[in-house]
PDB file of C-alpha atoms and ligand atoms in Angstrom:
ATOM      1  CA  UNK A   1       0.000   0.000   0.000  1.00 75.00           C
ATOM      2  CA  UNK A   2       1.200   3.493  -0.843  1.00 95.00           C
ATOM      3  CA  UNK A   3       1.832   5.848  -3.723  1.00 98.00           C
ATOM      4  CA  UNK A   4       3.973   5.329  -6.806  1.00 98.00           C
ATOM      5  CA  UNK A   5       5.337   8.777  -7.608  1.00 98.00           C
ATOM      6  CA  UNK A   6       6.671   9.969 -10.958  1.00 98.00           C
ATOM      7  CA  UNK A   7       8.635  13.243 -11.176  1.00 98.00           C
ATOM      8  CA  UNK A   8       7.996  15.177 -14.395  1.00 98.00           C
ATOM      9  CA  UNK A   9      10.335  18.006 -15.458  1.00 98.00           C
ATOM     10  CA  UNK A  10       8.337  20.898 -16.938  1.00 98.00           C
ATOM     11  CA  UNK A  11       9.206  24.330 -18.376  1.00 98.00           C
ATOM     12  CA  UNK A  12      12.804  25.320 -17.568  1.00 97.00           C
ATOM     13  CA  UNK A  13      13.117  24.183 -13.947  1.00 98.00           C
ATOM     14  CA  UNK A  14       9.675  23.135 -12.654  1.00 98.00           C
ATOM     15  CA  UNK A  15       8.505  19.730 -11.479  1.00 98.00           C
ATOM     16  CA  UNK A  16       5.047  18.200 -11.507  1.00 98.00           C
ATOM     17  CA  UNK A  17       4.266  14.858  -9.831  1.00 99.00           C
ATOM     18  CA  UNK A  18       1.989  11.994 -10.741  1.00 98.00           C
ATOM     19  CA  UNK A  19       1.009   9.804  -7.780  1.00 98.00           C
ATOM     20  CA  UNK A  20      -0.716   6.467  -8.329  1.00 98.00           C
ATOM     21  CA  UNK A  21      -2.306   4.600  -5.452  1.00 98.00           C
ATOM     22  CA  UNK A  22      -0.876   1.103  -5.503  1.00 98.00           C
ATOM     23  CA  UNK A  23      -4.142  -0.441  -4.217  1.00 97.00           C
ATOM     24  CA  UNK A  24      -6.745   1.123  -6.504  1.00 98.00           C
ATOM     25  CA  UNK A  25      -4.759   2.512  -9.441  1.00 98.00           C
ATOM     26  CA  UNK A  26      -6.234   5.984  -8.908  1.00 98.00           C
ATOM     27  CA  UNK A  27      -3.911   8.692 -10.233  1.00 98.00           C
ATOM     28  CA  UNK A  28      -3.476  12.288  -9.114  1.00 99.00           C
ATOM     29  CA  UNK A  29      -1.360  15.105 -10.497  1.00 99.00           C
ATOM     30  CA  UNK A  30       0.244  17.650  -8.185  1.00 99.00           C
ATOM     31  CA  UNK A  31       0.640  20.997  -9.965  1.00 99.00           C
ATOM     32  CA  UNK A  32       0.378  21.550 -13.688  1.00 98.00           C
ATOM     33  CA  UNK A  33       3.135  23.780 -15.081  1.00 98.00           C
ATOM     34  CA  UNK A  34       2.471  22.691 -18.687  1.00 98.00           C
ATOM     35  CA  UNK A  35       0.320  20.007 -20.277  1.00 98.00           C
ATOM     36  CA  UNK A  36       2.488  18.234 -22.858  1.00 98.00           C
ATOM     37  CA  UNK A  37       5.051  16.434 -20.659  1.00 98.00           C
ATOM     38  CA  UNK A  38       2.344  15.436 -18.173  1.00 98.00           C
ATOM     39  CA  UNK A  39      -0.026  14.056 -20.810  1.00 98.00           C
ATOM     40  CA  UNK A  40       2.941  12.265 -22.373  1.00 98.00           C
ATOM     41  CA  UNK A  41       3.805  10.596 -19.081  1.00 98.00           C
ATOM     42  CA  UNK A  42       0.193   9.508 -18.484  1.00 98.00           C
ATOM     43  CA  UNK A  43       0.082   7.981 -21.939  1.00 98.00           C
ATOM     44  CA  UNK A  44       3.449   6.261 -21.564  1.00 98.00           C
ATOM     45  CA  UNK A  45       2.199   4.478 -18.423  1.00 97.00           C
ATOM     46  CA  UNK A  46      -1.354   3.954 -19.641  1.00 97.00           C
ATOM     47  CA  UNK A  47      -2.612   5.800 -16.561  1.00 98.00           C
ATOM     48  CA  UNK A  48      -5.983   7.549 -16.330  1.00 98.00           C
ATOM     49  CA  UNK A  49      -5.865  10.846 -14.430  1.00 98.00           C
ATOM     50  CA  UNK A  50      -8.569  11.281 -11.762  1.00 98.00           C
ATOM     51  CA  UNK A  51      -7.498  14.412  -9.902  1.00 98.00           C
ATOM     52  CA  UNK A  52      -5.387  17.529 -10.202  1.00 99.00           C
ATOM     53  CA  UNK A  53      -4.254  19.018  -6.875  1.00 99.00           C
ATOM     54  CA  UNK A  54      -2.871  22.562  -6.955  1.00 98.00           C
ATOM     55  CA  UNK A  55      -0.513  24.105  -4.395  1.00 98.00           C
ATOM     56  CA  UNK A  56      -0.683  27.814  -5.260  1.00 98.00           C
ATOM     57  CA  UNK A  57      -1.710  30.317  -7.884  1.00 98.00           C
ATOM     58  CA  UNK A  58       1.571  31.032  -9.709  1.00 98.00           C
ATOM     59  CA  UNK A  59       1.431  30.438 -13.452  1.00 98.00           C
ATOM     60  CA  UNK A  60       4.320  27.977 -13.420  1.00 98.00           C
ATOM     61  CA  UNK A  61       2.116  25.693 -11.259  1.00 98.00           C
ATOM     62  CA  UNK A  62      -1.282  26.078 -12.962  1.00 98.00           C
ATOM     63  CA  UNK A  63      -0.874  27.041 -16.623  1.00 98.00           C
ATOM     64  CA  UNK A  64      -1.295  23.451 -17.826  1.00 98.00           C
ATOM     65  CA  UNK A  65      -4.592  22.819 -16.026  1.00 98.00           C
ATOM     66  CA  UNK A  66      -7.056  23.757 -18.803  1.00 98.00           C
ATOM     67  CA  UNK A  67      -5.397  21.591 -21.455  1.00 98.00           C
ATOM     68  CA  UNK A  68      -5.013  18.626 -19.070  1.00 98.00           C
ATOM     69  CA  UNK A  69      -8.663  18.847 -17.990  1.00 98.00           C
ATOM     70  CA  UNK A  70      -9.765  19.067 -21.642  1.00 98.00           C
ATOM     71  CA  UNK A  71      -7.817  15.893 -22.398  1.00 98.00           C
ATOM     72  CA  UNK A  72      -8.528  13.842 -19.248  1.00 98.00           C
ATOM     73  CA  UNK A  73     -11.656  15.247 -17.561  1.00 98.00           C
ATOM     74  CA  UNK A  74      -9.754  15.229 -14.255  1.00 98.00           C
ATOM     75  CA  UNK A  75     -11.274  16.933 -11.231  1.00 98.00           C
ATOM     76  CA  UNK A  76      -9.457  20.107 -10.101  1.00 98.00           C
ATOM     77  CA  UNK A  77      -8.813  20.771  -6.420  1.00 98.00           C
ATOM     78  CA  UNK A  78      -7.114  23.729  -4.754  1.00 98.00           C
ATOM     79  CA  UNK A  79      -7.286  26.121  -1.833  1.00 98.00           C
ATOM     80  CA  UNK A  80     -10.570  27.872  -1.160  1.00 98.00           C
ATOM     81  CA  UNK A  81      -8.571  30.935  -0.088  1.00 97.00           C
ATOM     82  CA  UNK A  82      -7.014  31.063  -3.568  1.00 96.00           C
ATOM     83  CA  UNK A  83     -10.103  30.106  -5.586  1.00 97.00           C
ATOM     84  CA  UNK A  84     -10.403  33.586  -7.113  1.00 97.00           C
ATOM     85  CA  UNK A  85      -6.997  33.269  -8.771  1.00 98.00           C
ATOM     86  CA  UNK A  86      -6.819  29.539  -9.526  1.00 98.00           C
ATOM     87  CA  UNK A  87      -8.383  27.788 -12.539  1.00 98.00           C
ATOM     88  CA  UNK A  88     -12.041  26.826 -11.895  1.00 98.00           C
ATOM     89  CA  UNK A  89     -12.082  24.395  -8.964  1.00 98.00           C
ATOM     90  CA  UNK A  90     -14.299  21.338  -8.611  1.00 98.00           C
ATOM     91  CA  UNK A  91     -13.320  21.163  -4.964  1.00 98.00           C
ATOM     92  CA  UNK A  92     -12.096  24.001  -2.704  1.00 98.00           C
ATOM     93  CA  UNK A  93     -10.067  23.029   0.361  1.00 98.00           C
ATOM     94  CA  UNK A  94      -9.455  24.518   3.747  1.00 98.00           C
ATOM     95  CA  UNK A  95      -6.393  23.754   5.903  1.00 98.00           C
ATOM     96  CA  UNK A  96      -7.033  20.559   7.849  1.00 98.00           C
ATOM     97  CA  UNK A  97      -9.290  19.070   5.160  1.00 98.00           C
ATOM     98  CA  UNK A  98      -8.758  15.483   4.071  1.00 98.00           C
ATOM     99  CA  UNK A  99      -7.920  14.427   0.533  1.00 98.00           C
ATOM    100  CA  UNK A 100      -7.328  11.009  -0.984  1.00 98.00           C
ATOM    101  CA  UNK A 101      -5.666   9.323  -3.930  1.00 98.00           C
ATOM    102  CA  UNK A 102      -7.473   6.005  -3.982  1.00 98.00           C
ATOM    103  CA  UNK A 103      -6.891   4.561  -0.510  1.00 98.00           C
ATOM    104  CA  UNK A 104      -3.972   6.856   0.313  1.00 98.00           C
ATOM    105  CA  UNK A 105      -5.225   9.563   2.620  1.00 98.00           C
ATOM    106  CA  UNK A 106      -3.757  13.024   2.910  1.00 98.00           C
ATOM    107  CA  UNK A 107      -4.188  16.216   4.892  1.00 98.00           C
ATOM    108  CA  UNK A 108      -4.153  19.806   3.685  1.00 98.00           C
ATOM    109  CA  UNK A 109      -1.610  22.112   5.343  1.00 98.00           C
ATOM    110  CA  UNK A 110      -1.622  25.898   5.146  1.00 98.00           C
ATOM    111  CA  UNK A 111       1.935  26.805   4.105  1.00 98.00           C
ATOM    112  CA  UNK A 112       1.374  30.497   3.385  1.00 98.00           C
ATOM    113  CA  UNK A 113       4.383  32.757   2.981  1.00 98.00           C
ATOM    114  CA  UNK A 114       5.578  32.403  -0.633  1.00 98.00           C
ATOM    115  CA  UNK A 115       1.940  33.204  -1.409  1.00 98.00           C
ATOM    116  CA  UNK A 116      -0.948  33.598   1.013  1.00 98.00           C
ATOM    117  CA  UNK A 117      -3.251  30.648   0.434  1.00 98.00           C
ATOM    118  CA  UNK A 118      -0.435  28.289  -0.566  1.00 98.00           C
ATOM    119  CA  UNK A 119      -1.255  24.740   0.584  1.00 98.00           C
ATOM    120  CA  UNK A 120       0.711  21.509   0.821  1.00 99.00           C
ATOM    121  CA  UNK A 121      -0.615  17.954   0.775  1.00 99.00           C
ATOM    122  CA  UNK A 122       0.713  15.493   3.352  1.00 98.00           C
ATOM    123  CA  UNK A 123       0.055  11.781   2.828  1.00 98.00           C
ATOM    124  CA  UNK A 124       1.303  10.458   6.172  1.00 98.00           C
ATOM    125  CA  UNK A 125       0.546   6.782   5.470  1.00 97.00           C
ATOM    126  CA  UNK A 126       2.194   6.866   2.061  1.00 98.00           C
ATOM    127  CA  UNK A 127       5.083   8.920   3.480  1.00 98.00           C
ATOM    128  CA  UNK A 128       4.941  11.764   0.973  1.00 98.00           C
ATOM    129  CA  UNK A 129       4.314  15.507   0.976  1.00 98.00           C
ATOM    130  CA  UNK A 130       3.673  17.725  -2.041  1.00 99.00           C
ATOM    131  CA  UNK A 131       5.040  21.092  -1.033  1.00 98.00           C
ATOM    132  CA  UNK A 132       5.042  23.317  -4.146  1.00 98.00           C
ATOM    133  CA  UNK A 133       7.139  26.395  -3.427  1.00 98.00           C
ATOM    134  CA  UNK A 134       7.038  26.142   0.380  1.00 98.00           C
ATOM    135  CA  UNK A 135       9.645  23.612   1.591  1.00 98.00           C
ATOM    136  CA  UNK A 136      12.066  22.905  -1.279  1.00 98.00           C
ATOM    137  CA  UNK A 137      15.163  20.752  -1.621  1.00 98.00           C
ATOM    138  CA  UNK A 138      17.798  22.556   0.490  1.00 98.00           C
ATOM    139  CA  UNK A 139      15.694  25.694   0.408  1.00 98.00           C
ATOM    140  CA  UNK A 140      12.290  27.288   0.519  1.00 98.00           C
ATOM    141  CA  UNK A 141      10.272  29.612  -1.668  1.00 98.00           C
ATOM    142  CA  UNK A 142      10.881  33.322  -1.587  1.00 98.00           C
ATOM    143  CA  UNK A 143       8.433  35.142   0.713  1.00 98.00           C
ATOM    144  CA  UNK A 144       6.390  37.159  -1.796  1.00 98.00           C
ATOM    145  CA  UNK A 145       3.015  37.652  -0.144  1.00 98.00           C
ATOM    146  CA  UNK A 146       3.238  36.615   3.494  1.00 97.00           C
ATOM    147  CA  UNK A 147       5.609  37.546   6.299  1.00 97.00           C
ATOM    148  CA  UNK A 148       8.779  35.715   7.316  1.00 97.00           C
ATOM    149  CA  UNK A 149       7.033  34.798  10.575  1.00 98.00           C
ATOM    150  CA  UNK A 150       4.165  33.227   8.639  1.00 98.00           C
ATOM    151  CA  UNK A 151       6.599  31.368   6.372  1.00 98.00           C
ATOM    152  CA  UNK A 152       8.466  30.035   9.403  1.00 98.00           C
ATOM    153  CA  UNK A 153       5.162  28.913  10.922  1.00 98.00           C
ATOM    154  CA  UNK A 154       4.408  27.114   7.667  1.00 98.00           C
ATOM    155  CA  UNK A 155       7.787  25.410   7.377  1.00 98.00           C
ATOM    156  CA  UNK A 156       7.967  24.377  11.021  1.00 98.00           C
ATOM    157  CA  UNK A 157       5.068  21.976  10.402  1.00 98.00           C
ATOM    158  CA  UNK A 158       7.463  19.798   8.411  1.00 98.00           C
ATOM    159  CA  UNK A 159       9.699  19.357  11.463  1.00 98.00           C
ATOM    160  CA  UNK A 160       6.948  17.211  13.004  1.00 97.00           C
ATOM    161  CA  UNK A 161       6.750  14.771  10.103  1.00 98.00           C
ATOM    162  CA  UNK A 162       8.576  11.433   9.847  1.00 98.00           C
ATOM    163  CA  UNK A 163      12.164  11.666   8.619  1.00 98.00           C
ATOM    164  CA  UNK A 164      11.491   9.254   5.756  1.00 98.00           C
ATOM    165  CA  UNK A 165       8.779  11.479   4.255  1.00 98.00           C
ATOM    166  CA  UNK A 166       9.413  12.076   0.543  1.00 98.00           C
ATOM    167  CA  UNK A 167       9.349  15.824  -0.172  1.00 98.00           C
ATOM    168  CA  UNK A 168       7.995  16.537  -3.646  1.00 99.00           C
ATOM    169  CA  UNK A 169       8.685  20.228  -4.311  1.00 98.00           C
ATOM    170  CA  UNK A 170       8.225  22.450  -7.325  1.00 98.00           C
ATOM    171  CA  UNK A 171      11.662  23.408  -8.691  1.00 98.00           C
ATOM    172  CA  UNK A 172      15.180  22.280  -9.522  1.00 98.00           C
ATOM    173  CA  UNK A 173      16.962  24.975  -7.515  1.00 98.00           C
ATOM    174  CA  UNK A 174      18.970  22.606  -5.360  1.00 98.00           C
ATOM    175  CA  UNK A 175      22.520  23.282  -6.596  1.00 98.00           C
ATOM    176  CA  UNK A 176      22.128  27.047  -6.122  1.00 98.00           C
ATOM    177  CA  UNK A 177      20.470  26.431  -2.762  1.00 98.00           C
ATOM    178  CA  UNK A 178      23.515  24.390  -1.766  1.00 98.00           C
ATOM    179  CA  UNK A 179      25.922  27.219  -2.613  1.00 98.00           C
ATOM    180  CA  UNK A 180      23.918  29.475  -0.310  1.00 98.00           C
ATOM    181  CA  UNK A 181      23.478  26.887   2.465  1.00 98.00           C
ATOM    182  CA  UNK A 182      27.271  26.539   2.688  1.00 98.00           C
ATOM    183  CA  UNK A 183      27.543  30.217   3.645  1.00 98.00           C
ATOM    184  CA  UNK A 184      25.195  29.669   6.594  1.00 98.00           C
ATOM    185  CA  UNK A 185      26.608  26.392   7.833  1.00 97.00           C
ATOM    186  CA  UNK A 186      30.061  25.761   6.343  1.00 97.00           C
ATOM    187  CA  UNK A 187      31.015  23.168   8.963  1.00 96.00           C
ATOM    188  CA  UNK A 188      28.008  20.859   8.583  1.00 98.00           C
ATOM    189  CA  UNK A 189      29.406  17.541   7.252  1.00 98.00           C
ATOM    190  CA  UNK A 190      25.949  16.329   6.170  1.00 98.00           C
ATOM    191  CA  UNK A 191      25.554  19.485   4.104  1.00 98.00           C
ATOM    192  CA  UNK A 192      28.948  19.009   2.448  1.00 98.00           C
ATOM    193  CA  UNK A 193      28.120  15.403   1.591  1.00 98.00           C
ATOM    194  CA  UNK A 194      24.764  16.434   0.171  1.00 98.00           C
ATOM    195  CA  UNK A 195      26.280  19.170  -1.983  1.00 98.00           C
ATOM    196  CA  UNK A 196      28.673  16.625  -3.484  1.00 98.00           C
ATOM    197  CA  UNK A 197      25.770  14.250  -4.143  1.00 98.00           C
ATOM    198  CA  UNK A 198      23.784  17.053  -5.805  1.00 98.00           C
ATOM    199  CA  UNK A 199      26.716  17.983  -8.036  1.00 98.00           C
ATOM    200  CA  UNK A 200      26.982  14.349  -9.118  1.00 98.00           C
ATOM    201  CA  UNK A 201      23.293  14.119  -9.990  1.00 97.00           C
ATOM    202  CA  UNK A 202      23.216  17.420 -11.854  1.00 97.00           C
ATOM    203  CA  UNK A 203      26.309  16.558 -13.879  1.00 97.00           C
ATOM    204  CA  UNK A 204      24.313  13.583 -15.180  1.00 97.00           C
ATOM    205  CA  UNK A 205      21.227  15.759 -15.657  1.00 95.00           C
ATOM    206  CA  UNK A 206      19.319  13.828 -12.973  1.00 97.00           C
ATOM    207  CA  UNK A 207      16.709  15.550 -10.784  1.00 98.00           C
ATOM    208  CA  UNK A 208      17.544  16.226  -7.125  1.00 98.00           C
ATOM    209  CA  UNK A 209      13.811  16.317  -6.340  1.00 98.00           C
ATOM    210  CA  UNK A 210      12.052  14.664  -4.563  1.00 98.00           C
ATOM    211  CA  UNK A 211      14.232  14.752  -1.471  1.00 98.00           C
ATOM    212  CA  UNK A 212      13.922  13.028   1.901  1.00 98.00           C
ATOM    213  CA  UNK A 213      12.743  15.042   4.886  1.00 98.00           C
ATOM    214  CA  UNK A 214      15.416  13.643   7.215  1.00 98.00           C
ATOM    215  CA  UNK A 215      18.033  15.041   4.855  1.00 98.00           C
ATOM    216  CA  UNK A 216      16.258  18.418   4.832  1.00 98.00           C
ATOM    217  CA  UNK A 217      16.203  18.461   8.631  1.00 98.00           C
ATOM    218  CA  UNK A 218      19.962  17.759   8.628  1.00 98.00           C
ATOM    219  CA  UNK A 219      21.010  20.190   5.887  1.00 98.00           C
ATOM    220  CA  UNK A 220      18.341  22.729   4.850  1.00 98.00           C
ATOM    221  CA  UNK A 221      19.277  26.035   6.556  1.00 98.00           C
ATOM    222  CA  UNK A 222      15.659  27.190   6.575  1.00 98.00           C
ATOM    223  CA  UNK A 223      14.653  24.229   8.766  1.00 98.00           C
ATOM    224  CA  UNK A 224      17.738  24.563  10.989  1.00 98.00           C
ATOM    225  CA  UNK A 225      17.251  27.982  12.556  1.00 98.00           C
ATOM    226  CA  UNK A 226      17.310  26.492  16.055  1.00 97.00           C
ATOM    227  CA  UNK A 227      20.859  25.176  15.456  1.00 97.00           C
ATOM    228  CA  UNK A 228      23.278  26.737  17.964  1.00 97.00           C
ATOM    229  CA  UNK A 229      26.038  26.866  15.321  1.00 96.00           C
ATOM    230  CA  UNK A 230      23.846  28.816  12.886  1.00 98.00           C
ATOM    231  CA  UNK A 231      22.609  31.167  15.603  1.00 98.00           C
ATOM    232  CA  UNK A 232      26.149  31.834  16.743  1.00 97.00           C
ATOM    233  CA  UNK A 233      27.338  32.472  13.202  1.00 97.00           C
ATOM    234  CA  UNK A 234      24.524  34.995  12.663  1.00 98.00           C
ATOM    235  CA  UNK A 235      25.022  36.553  16.088  1.00 98.00           C
ATOM    236  CA  UNK A 236      21.434  35.713  16.960  1.00 98.00           C
ATOM    237  CA  UNK A 237      21.830  33.306  19.864  1.00 97.00           C
ATOM    238  CA  UNK A 238      18.941  34.797  21.854  1.00 96.00           C
ATOM    239  CA  UNK A 239      16.509  35.508  19.026  1.00 98.00           C
ATOM    240  CA  UNK A 240      13.258  33.716  18.292  1.00 97.00           C
ATOM    241  CA  UNK A 241      13.273  31.023  15.605  1.00 98.00           C
ATOM    242  CA  UNK A 242      11.239  33.159  13.227  1.00 98.00           C
ATOM    243  CA  UNK A 243      13.721  36.018  13.545  1.00 98.00           C
ATOM    244  CA  UNK A 244      16.614  33.715  12.645  1.00 98.00           C
ATOM    245  CA  UNK A 245      14.538  32.364   9.772  1.00 98.00           C
ATOM    246  CA  UNK A 246      13.875  35.913   8.553  1.00 98.00           C
ATOM    247  CA  UNK A 247      17.610  36.685   8.601  1.00 98.00           C
ATOM    248  CA  UNK A 248      18.504  33.511   6.683  1.00 98.00           C
ATOM    249  CA  UNK A 249      15.783  34.281   4.133  1.00 98.00           C
ATOM    250  CA  UNK A 250      17.001  37.901   3.813  1.00 98.00           C
ATOM    251  CA  UNK A 251      20.533  36.671   3.145  1.00 98.00           C
ATOM    252  CA  UNK A 252      19.290  34.230   0.511  1.00 98.00           C
ATOM    253  CA  UNK A 253      17.321  36.989  -1.227  1.00 97.00           C
ATOM    254  CA  UNK A 254      20.544  39.006  -1.488  1.00 97.00           C
ATOM    255  CA  UNK A 255      22.844  36.069  -2.326  1.00 96.00           C
TER     256      UNK A 255
HETATM  257 ZN1  LIG B   1       5.475  29.948  -6.879  1.00 65.81          ZN
HETATM  258 FE1  LIG B   2       7.102  28.112  -8.746  1.00 65.81          FE
END
């Protein structure tokens, strides 16, 4: 029991994900940057698409919806708070709502910050989370609409999840994220090992997404703001977590 997940490169550096419930064969798509590669993948596997789940309103996550719906008749689901700027929704979700792909059950998390109304989908039983531009591999989305405090609140929810959770995020930004992460935590051996692994994958044009949450907890500077070494380096030993997060995010924006 669980989800078979396929990572689909789209546009220049986006990812979409197909998840197929191993029990029922139901298939869901998470984000729709563009239709062609997604429809191609469905056809290659002979899979029938039941649902499209959207994380947030940015064009590089929704522009493929209309063409995919026209081709597959899939049901479209997204955040109620974002309904006015998402493609027409068949189902509008609130944080805490339940979703399902076949027999794999998920929960909707509010991960506002990058945008307000951004949601993530956590399938605890299947051990996967679809995070869009909230938690990313070695990074997180830029805070466009919310506040750093809100973004920290959003990201801290991932600290409570199992380390083996597969983090399916929206972009291939990992190598650049690694160059920045090194400036925040140069003496973290796990980070150094991960950067080498990323370089190896990218040199063979392999995706570095999805990633594993345990690895994010050990290396992603945006999840590590309680680390004494990071706090000392930033001269913020006595600050609140969200203040350290805000400083790390500010540095990344200027990197
Ligand atoms: Zn975005
Ligand atoms: Fe994006």
